[in-house]
Short mmCIF file of C-alpha atoms in Angstrom, two decimals:
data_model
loop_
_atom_site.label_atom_id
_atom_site.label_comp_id
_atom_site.label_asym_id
_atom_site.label_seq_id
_atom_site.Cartn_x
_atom_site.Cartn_y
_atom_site.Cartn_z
CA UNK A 9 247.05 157.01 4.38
CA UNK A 10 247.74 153.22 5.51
CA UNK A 11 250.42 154.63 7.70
CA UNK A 12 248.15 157.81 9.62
CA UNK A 13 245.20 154.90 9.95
CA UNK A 14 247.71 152.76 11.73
CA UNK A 15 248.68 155.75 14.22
CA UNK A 16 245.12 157.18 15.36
CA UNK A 17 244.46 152.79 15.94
CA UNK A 18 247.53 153.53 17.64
CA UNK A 19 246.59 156.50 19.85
CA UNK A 20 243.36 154.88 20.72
CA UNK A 21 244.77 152.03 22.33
CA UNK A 22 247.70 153.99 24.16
CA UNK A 23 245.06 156.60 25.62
CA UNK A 24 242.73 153.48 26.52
CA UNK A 25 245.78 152.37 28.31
CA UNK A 26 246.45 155.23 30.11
CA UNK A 27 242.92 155.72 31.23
CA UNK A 28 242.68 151.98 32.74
CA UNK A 29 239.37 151.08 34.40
CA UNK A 30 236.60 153.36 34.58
CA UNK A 31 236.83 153.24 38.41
CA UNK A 32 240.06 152.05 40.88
CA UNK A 33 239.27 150.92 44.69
CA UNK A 34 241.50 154.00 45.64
CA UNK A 35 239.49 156.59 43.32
CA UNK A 36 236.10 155.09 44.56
CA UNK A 37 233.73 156.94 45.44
CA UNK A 38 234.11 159.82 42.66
CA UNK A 39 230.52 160.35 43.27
CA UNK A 40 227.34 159.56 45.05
CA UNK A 41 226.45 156.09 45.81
CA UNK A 42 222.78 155.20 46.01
CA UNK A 43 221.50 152.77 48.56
CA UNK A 44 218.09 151.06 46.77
CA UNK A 45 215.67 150.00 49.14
CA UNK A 46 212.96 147.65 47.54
CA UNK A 47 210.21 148.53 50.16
CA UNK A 48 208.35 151.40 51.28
CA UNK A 49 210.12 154.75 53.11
CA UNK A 50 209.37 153.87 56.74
CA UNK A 51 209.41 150.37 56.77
CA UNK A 52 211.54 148.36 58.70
CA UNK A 53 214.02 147.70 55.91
CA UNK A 54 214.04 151.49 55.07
CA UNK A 55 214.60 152.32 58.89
CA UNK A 56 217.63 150.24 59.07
CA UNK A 57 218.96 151.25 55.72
CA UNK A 58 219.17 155.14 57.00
CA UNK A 59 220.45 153.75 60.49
CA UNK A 60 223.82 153.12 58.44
CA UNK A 61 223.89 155.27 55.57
CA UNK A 62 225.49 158.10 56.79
CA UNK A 63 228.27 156.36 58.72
CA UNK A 64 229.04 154.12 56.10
CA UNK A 65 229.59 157.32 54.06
CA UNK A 66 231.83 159.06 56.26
CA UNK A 67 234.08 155.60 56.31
CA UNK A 68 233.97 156.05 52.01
CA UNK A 69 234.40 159.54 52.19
CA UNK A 70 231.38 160.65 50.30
CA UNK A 71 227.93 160.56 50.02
CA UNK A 72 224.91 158.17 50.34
CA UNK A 73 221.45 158.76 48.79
CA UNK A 74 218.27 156.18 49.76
CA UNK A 75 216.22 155.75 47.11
CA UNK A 76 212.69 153.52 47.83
CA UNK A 77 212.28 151.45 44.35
CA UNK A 78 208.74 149.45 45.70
CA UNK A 79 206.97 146.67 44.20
CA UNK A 80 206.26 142.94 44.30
CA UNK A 81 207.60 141.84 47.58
CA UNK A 82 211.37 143.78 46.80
CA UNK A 83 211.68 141.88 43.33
CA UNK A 84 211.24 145.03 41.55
CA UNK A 85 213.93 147.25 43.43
CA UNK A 86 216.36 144.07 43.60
CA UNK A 87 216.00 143.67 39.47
CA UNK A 88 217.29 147.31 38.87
CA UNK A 89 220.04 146.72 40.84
CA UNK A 90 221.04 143.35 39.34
CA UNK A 91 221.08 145.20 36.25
CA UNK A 92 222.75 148.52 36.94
CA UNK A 93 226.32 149.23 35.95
CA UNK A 94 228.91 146.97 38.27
CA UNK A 95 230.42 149.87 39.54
CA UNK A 96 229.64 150.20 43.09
CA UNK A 97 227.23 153.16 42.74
CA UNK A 98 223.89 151.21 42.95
CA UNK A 99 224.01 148.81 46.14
CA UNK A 100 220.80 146.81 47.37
CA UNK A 101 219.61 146.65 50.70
CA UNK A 102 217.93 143.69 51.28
CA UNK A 103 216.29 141.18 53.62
CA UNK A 104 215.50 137.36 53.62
CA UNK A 105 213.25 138.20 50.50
CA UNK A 106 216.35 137.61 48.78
CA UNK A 107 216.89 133.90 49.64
CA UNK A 108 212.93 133.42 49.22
CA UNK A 109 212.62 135.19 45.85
CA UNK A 110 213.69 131.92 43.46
CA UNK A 111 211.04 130.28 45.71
CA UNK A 112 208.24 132.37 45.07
CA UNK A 113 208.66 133.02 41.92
CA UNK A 114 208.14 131.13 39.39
CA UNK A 115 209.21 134.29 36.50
CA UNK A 116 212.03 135.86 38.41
CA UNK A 117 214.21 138.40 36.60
CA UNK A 118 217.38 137.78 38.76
CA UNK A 119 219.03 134.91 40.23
CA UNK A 120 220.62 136.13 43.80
CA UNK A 121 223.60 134.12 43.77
CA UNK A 122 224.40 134.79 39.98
CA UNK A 123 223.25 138.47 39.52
CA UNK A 124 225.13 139.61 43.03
CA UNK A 125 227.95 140.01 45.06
CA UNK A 126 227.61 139.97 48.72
CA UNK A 127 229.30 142.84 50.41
CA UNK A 128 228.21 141.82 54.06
CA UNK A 129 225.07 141.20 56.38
CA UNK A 130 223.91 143.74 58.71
CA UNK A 131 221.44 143.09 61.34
CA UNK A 132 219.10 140.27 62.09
CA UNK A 133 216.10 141.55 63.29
CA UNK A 134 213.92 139.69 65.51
CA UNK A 135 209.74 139.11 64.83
CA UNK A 136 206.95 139.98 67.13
CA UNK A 137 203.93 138.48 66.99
CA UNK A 138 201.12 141.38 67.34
CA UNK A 139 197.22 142.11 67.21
CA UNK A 140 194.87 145.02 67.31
CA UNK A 141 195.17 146.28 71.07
CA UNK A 142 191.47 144.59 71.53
CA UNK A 143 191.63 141.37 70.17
CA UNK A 144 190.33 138.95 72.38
CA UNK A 145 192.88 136.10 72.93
CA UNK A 146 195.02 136.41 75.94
CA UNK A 147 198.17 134.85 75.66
CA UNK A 148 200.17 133.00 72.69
CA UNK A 149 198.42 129.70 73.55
CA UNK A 150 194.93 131.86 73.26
CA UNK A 151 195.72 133.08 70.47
CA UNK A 152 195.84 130.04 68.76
CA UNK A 153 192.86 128.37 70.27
CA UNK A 154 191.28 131.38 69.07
CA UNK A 155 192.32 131.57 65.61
CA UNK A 156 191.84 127.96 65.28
CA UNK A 157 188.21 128.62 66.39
CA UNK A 158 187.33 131.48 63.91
CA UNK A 159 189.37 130.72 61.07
CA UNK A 160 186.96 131.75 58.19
CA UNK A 161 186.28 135.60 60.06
CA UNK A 162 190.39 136.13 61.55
CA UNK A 163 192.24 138.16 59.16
CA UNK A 164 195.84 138.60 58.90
CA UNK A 165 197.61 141.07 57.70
CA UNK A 166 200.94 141.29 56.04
CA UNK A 167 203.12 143.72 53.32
CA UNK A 168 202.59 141.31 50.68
CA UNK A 169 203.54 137.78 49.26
CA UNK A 170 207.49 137.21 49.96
CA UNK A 171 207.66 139.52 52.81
CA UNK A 172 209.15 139.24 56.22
CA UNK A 173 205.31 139.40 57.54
CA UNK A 174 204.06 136.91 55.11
CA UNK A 175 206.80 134.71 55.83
CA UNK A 176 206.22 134.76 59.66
CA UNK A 177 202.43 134.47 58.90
CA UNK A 178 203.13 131.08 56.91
CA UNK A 179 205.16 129.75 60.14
CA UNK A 180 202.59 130.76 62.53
CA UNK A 181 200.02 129.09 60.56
CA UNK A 182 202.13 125.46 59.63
CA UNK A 183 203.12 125.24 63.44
CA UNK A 184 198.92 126.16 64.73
CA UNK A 185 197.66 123.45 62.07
CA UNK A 186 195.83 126.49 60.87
CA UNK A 187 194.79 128.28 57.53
CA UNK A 188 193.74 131.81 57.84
CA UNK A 189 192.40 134.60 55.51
CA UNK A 190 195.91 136.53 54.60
CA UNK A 191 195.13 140.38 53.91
CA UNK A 192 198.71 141.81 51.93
CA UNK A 193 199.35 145.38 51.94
CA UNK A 194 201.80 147.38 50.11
CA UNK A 195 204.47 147.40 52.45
CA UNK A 196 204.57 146.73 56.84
CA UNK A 197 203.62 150.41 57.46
CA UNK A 198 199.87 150.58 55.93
CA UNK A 199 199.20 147.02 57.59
CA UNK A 200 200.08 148.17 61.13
CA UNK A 201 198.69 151.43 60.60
CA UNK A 202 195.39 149.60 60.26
CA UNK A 203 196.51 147.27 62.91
CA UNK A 204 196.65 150.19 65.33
CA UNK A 205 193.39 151.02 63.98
CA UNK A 206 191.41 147.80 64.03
CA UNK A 207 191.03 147.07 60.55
CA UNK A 208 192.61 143.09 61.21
CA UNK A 209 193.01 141.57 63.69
CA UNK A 210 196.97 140.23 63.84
CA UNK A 211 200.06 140.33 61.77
CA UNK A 212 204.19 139.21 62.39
CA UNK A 213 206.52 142.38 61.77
CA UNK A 214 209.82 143.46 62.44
CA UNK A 215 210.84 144.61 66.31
CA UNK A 216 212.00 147.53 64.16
CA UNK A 217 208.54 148.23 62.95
CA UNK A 218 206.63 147.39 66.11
CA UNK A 219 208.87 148.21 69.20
CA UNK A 220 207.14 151.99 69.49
CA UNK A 221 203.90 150.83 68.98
CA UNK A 222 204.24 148.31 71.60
CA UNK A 223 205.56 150.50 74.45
CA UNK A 224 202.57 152.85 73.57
CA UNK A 225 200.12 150.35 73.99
CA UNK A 226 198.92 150.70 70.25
CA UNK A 227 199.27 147.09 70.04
CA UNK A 228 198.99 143.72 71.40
CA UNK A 229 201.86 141.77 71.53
CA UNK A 230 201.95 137.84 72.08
CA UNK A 231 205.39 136.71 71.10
CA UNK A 232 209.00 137.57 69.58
CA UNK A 233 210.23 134.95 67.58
CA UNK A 234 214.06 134.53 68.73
CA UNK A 235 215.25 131.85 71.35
CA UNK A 236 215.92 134.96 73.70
CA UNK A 237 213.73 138.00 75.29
CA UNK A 238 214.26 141.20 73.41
CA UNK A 239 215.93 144.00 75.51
CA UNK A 240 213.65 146.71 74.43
CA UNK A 241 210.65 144.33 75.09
CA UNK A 242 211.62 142.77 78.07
CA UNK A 243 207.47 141.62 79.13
CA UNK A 244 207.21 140.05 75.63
CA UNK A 245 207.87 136.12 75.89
CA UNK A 246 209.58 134.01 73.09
CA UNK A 247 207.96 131.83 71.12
CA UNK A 248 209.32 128.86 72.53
CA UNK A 249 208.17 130.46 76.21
CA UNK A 250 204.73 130.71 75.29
CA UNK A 251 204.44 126.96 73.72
CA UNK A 252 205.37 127.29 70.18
CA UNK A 253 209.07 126.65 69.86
CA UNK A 254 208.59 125.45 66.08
CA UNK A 255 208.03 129.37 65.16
CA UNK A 256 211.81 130.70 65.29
CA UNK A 257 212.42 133.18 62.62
CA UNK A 258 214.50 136.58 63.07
CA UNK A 259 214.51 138.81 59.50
CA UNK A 260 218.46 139.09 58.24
CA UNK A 261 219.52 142.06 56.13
CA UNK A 262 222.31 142.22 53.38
CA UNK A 263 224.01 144.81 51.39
CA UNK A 264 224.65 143.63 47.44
CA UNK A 265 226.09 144.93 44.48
CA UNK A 266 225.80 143.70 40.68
CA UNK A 267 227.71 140.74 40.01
CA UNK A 268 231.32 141.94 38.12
CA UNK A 269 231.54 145.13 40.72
CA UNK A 270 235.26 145.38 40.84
CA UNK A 271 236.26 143.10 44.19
CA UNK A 272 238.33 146.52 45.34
CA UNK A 273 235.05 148.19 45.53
CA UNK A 274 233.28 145.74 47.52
CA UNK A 275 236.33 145.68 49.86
CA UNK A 276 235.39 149.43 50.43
CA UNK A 277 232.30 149.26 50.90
CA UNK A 278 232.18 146.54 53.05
CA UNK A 279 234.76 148.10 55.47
CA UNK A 280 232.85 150.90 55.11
CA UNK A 281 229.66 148.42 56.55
CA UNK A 282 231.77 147.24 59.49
CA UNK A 283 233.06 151.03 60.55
CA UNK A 284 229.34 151.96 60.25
CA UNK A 285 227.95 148.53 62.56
CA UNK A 286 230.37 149.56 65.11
CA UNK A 287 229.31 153.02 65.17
CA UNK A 288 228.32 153.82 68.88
CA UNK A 289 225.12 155.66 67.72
CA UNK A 290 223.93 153.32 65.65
CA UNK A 291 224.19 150.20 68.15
CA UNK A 292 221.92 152.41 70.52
CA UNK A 293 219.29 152.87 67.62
CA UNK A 294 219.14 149.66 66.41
CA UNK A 295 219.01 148.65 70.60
CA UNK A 296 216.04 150.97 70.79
CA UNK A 297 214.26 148.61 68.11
CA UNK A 298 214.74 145.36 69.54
CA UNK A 299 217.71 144.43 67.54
CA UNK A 300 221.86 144.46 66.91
CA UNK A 301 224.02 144.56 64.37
CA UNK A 302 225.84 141.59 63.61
CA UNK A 303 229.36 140.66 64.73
CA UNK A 304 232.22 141.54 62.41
CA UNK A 305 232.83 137.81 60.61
CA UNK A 306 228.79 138.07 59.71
CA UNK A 307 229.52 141.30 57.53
CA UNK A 308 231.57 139.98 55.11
CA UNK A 309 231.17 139.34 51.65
CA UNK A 310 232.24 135.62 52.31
CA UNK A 311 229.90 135.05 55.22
CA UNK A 312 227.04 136.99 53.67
CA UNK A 313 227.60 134.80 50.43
CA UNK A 314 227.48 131.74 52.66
CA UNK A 315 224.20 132.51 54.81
CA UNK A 316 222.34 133.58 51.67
CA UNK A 317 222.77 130.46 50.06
CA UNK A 318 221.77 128.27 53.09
CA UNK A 319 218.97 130.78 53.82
CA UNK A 320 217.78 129.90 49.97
CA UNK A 321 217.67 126.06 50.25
CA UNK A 322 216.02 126.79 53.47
CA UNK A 323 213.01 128.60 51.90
CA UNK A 324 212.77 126.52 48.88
CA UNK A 325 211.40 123.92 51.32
CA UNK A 326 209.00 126.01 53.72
CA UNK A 327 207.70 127.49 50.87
CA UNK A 328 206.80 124.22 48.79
CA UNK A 329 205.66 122.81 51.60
CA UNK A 330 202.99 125.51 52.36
CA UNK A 331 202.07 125.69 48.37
CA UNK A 332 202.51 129.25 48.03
CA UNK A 333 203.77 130.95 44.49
CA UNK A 334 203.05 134.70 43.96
CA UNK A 335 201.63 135.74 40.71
#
């Protein structure tokens, strides 16, 4: 008995042996990979997500599914990643939410640094200051004599505490000396739909979310929020050209996997990321939105590792300063 105990013990560990690791770098991907989004469908993060899915794909030699997961300024989509298998099926896309999270909040179910690997960054995406096409201030410079002026009737909108537009909104307001009456939405695209449609009266958001409406005339633009023009925008001053060089602030995107993915994997996937940010198609989209991807050295996991942790003690500072927690 003793001795037939001894050889299934046996057989287990030679057939655990045999089968190795769930998942190799050369056997991955064995099956779909989902790209988790932690904002709305449509949104600016969402948009560039889908601008490098299916590239990315081809380079891997399988498929990509986007999947929205919405809810408390990305915190909820990031937490399912940082606790899905390490296998490099569930990868985040994510902006500089991540490095403002720990900031924010005070509960936080994650840790970035801890709960991640980096794979690489993607694009940097520049801010545009905008306002329903007839608010009254002409002019960055009128826009803050204006606000300044009606500060307990202005509203201004963004998708939410720890957003890229809330973010923006607390710089606008720290360098005009100003506080205003915030008005968060679920997400960028129901705040400039009632934008365009004069429900408040001014909001930051992403060149990505507000290129179109600009060249249509839907809104009023004042400012982007990068030392340089915009291609796409060329009429729309900087910051810094319009008197308020304080307000610099472009919105970074990352790809990230759970912490203990298999460093093969992330190898893949961020070779996969480069093939895709090189892809001649999807320079001309992201061109067509006011932005770029980034240069091969930013989309590393290295790199990526090292911006999001300068990016956090960054935050941690604008946001104490400004006395902002969510709930």
């Amino acid at each position: 008995m003793r001795t037939k105990s001894i050889a299934v013990v046996a057989f287990v560990f030679f057939a655990a042996a045999c089968a190795g690791p769930a998942e190799t770098g050369a056997e991955y991907p064995g099956e779909n990979i989902t790209f988790v989004v932690p904002f709305s469908a449509g949104g600016p993060t969402d948009t560039v997500t889908r601008m490098i899915a299916d590239p990315m794909a081809a380079a891997l030699g399988g498929k990509i599914v986007v999947q929205n997961v919405e809810g408390a300024g990305g915190t909820v989509g990031a937490g399912q990643v940082a606790n899905a298998q390490p296998d490099g099926y569930t990868v985040l896309m994510h902006h500089i939410g991540m490095s403002t999270a720990p900031a924010l909040y005070k509960e936080l179910g994650f840790q970035p640094l801890a709960d991640f690997a980096t794979v690489g960054m993607v694009t940097e995406v520049p801010m545009t200051i905008v306002a329903r096409p007839d608010f009254p201030p002409e002019g960055l410079a009128g826009l803050t004599e204006y606000v300044k002026a009606n500060a307990g009737t202005v509203t201004l909108a963004n998708a939410g505490i720890g957003a890229a537009s809330h973010l923006c909104g607390l710089l606008f307001q720290a360098a005009a000396g100003v506080k205003l009456q915030e008005v968060p939405y679920q997400g960028t695209g129901p705040a400039l739909t009632d934008l365009v449609g004069g429900q408040v009266d001014f909001m930051c958001d992403q060149t990505t979310n507000t290129s179109g409406q600009i060249t249509a005339g839907k809104v009023k633009p004042y400012a982007v929020t990068t030392p340089s023009r915009v291609a796409s925008l060329p009429d729309v001053p900087t910051t810094t050209e319009a008197g308020m060089p304080q307000l610099q602030v472009s919105v970074w995107h990352g790809l990230y996997v759970p912490a203990g993915t298999p460093p093969e994997v992330i190898e893949k996937l961020s070779a996969a990321l480069t093939t895709a940010l090189a892809d001649p198609a999807v320079v001309e989209q992201m061109a067509e939105l006011g932005t770029a991807p980034v240069d091969a050295a930013a989309a590393t996991p290295a790199a990526h590792r090292a911006h999001l942790e300068e990016q956090i003690t960054t935050w941690a500072k604008v946001i104490a300063d400004a006395g902002v927690r969510a709930s």
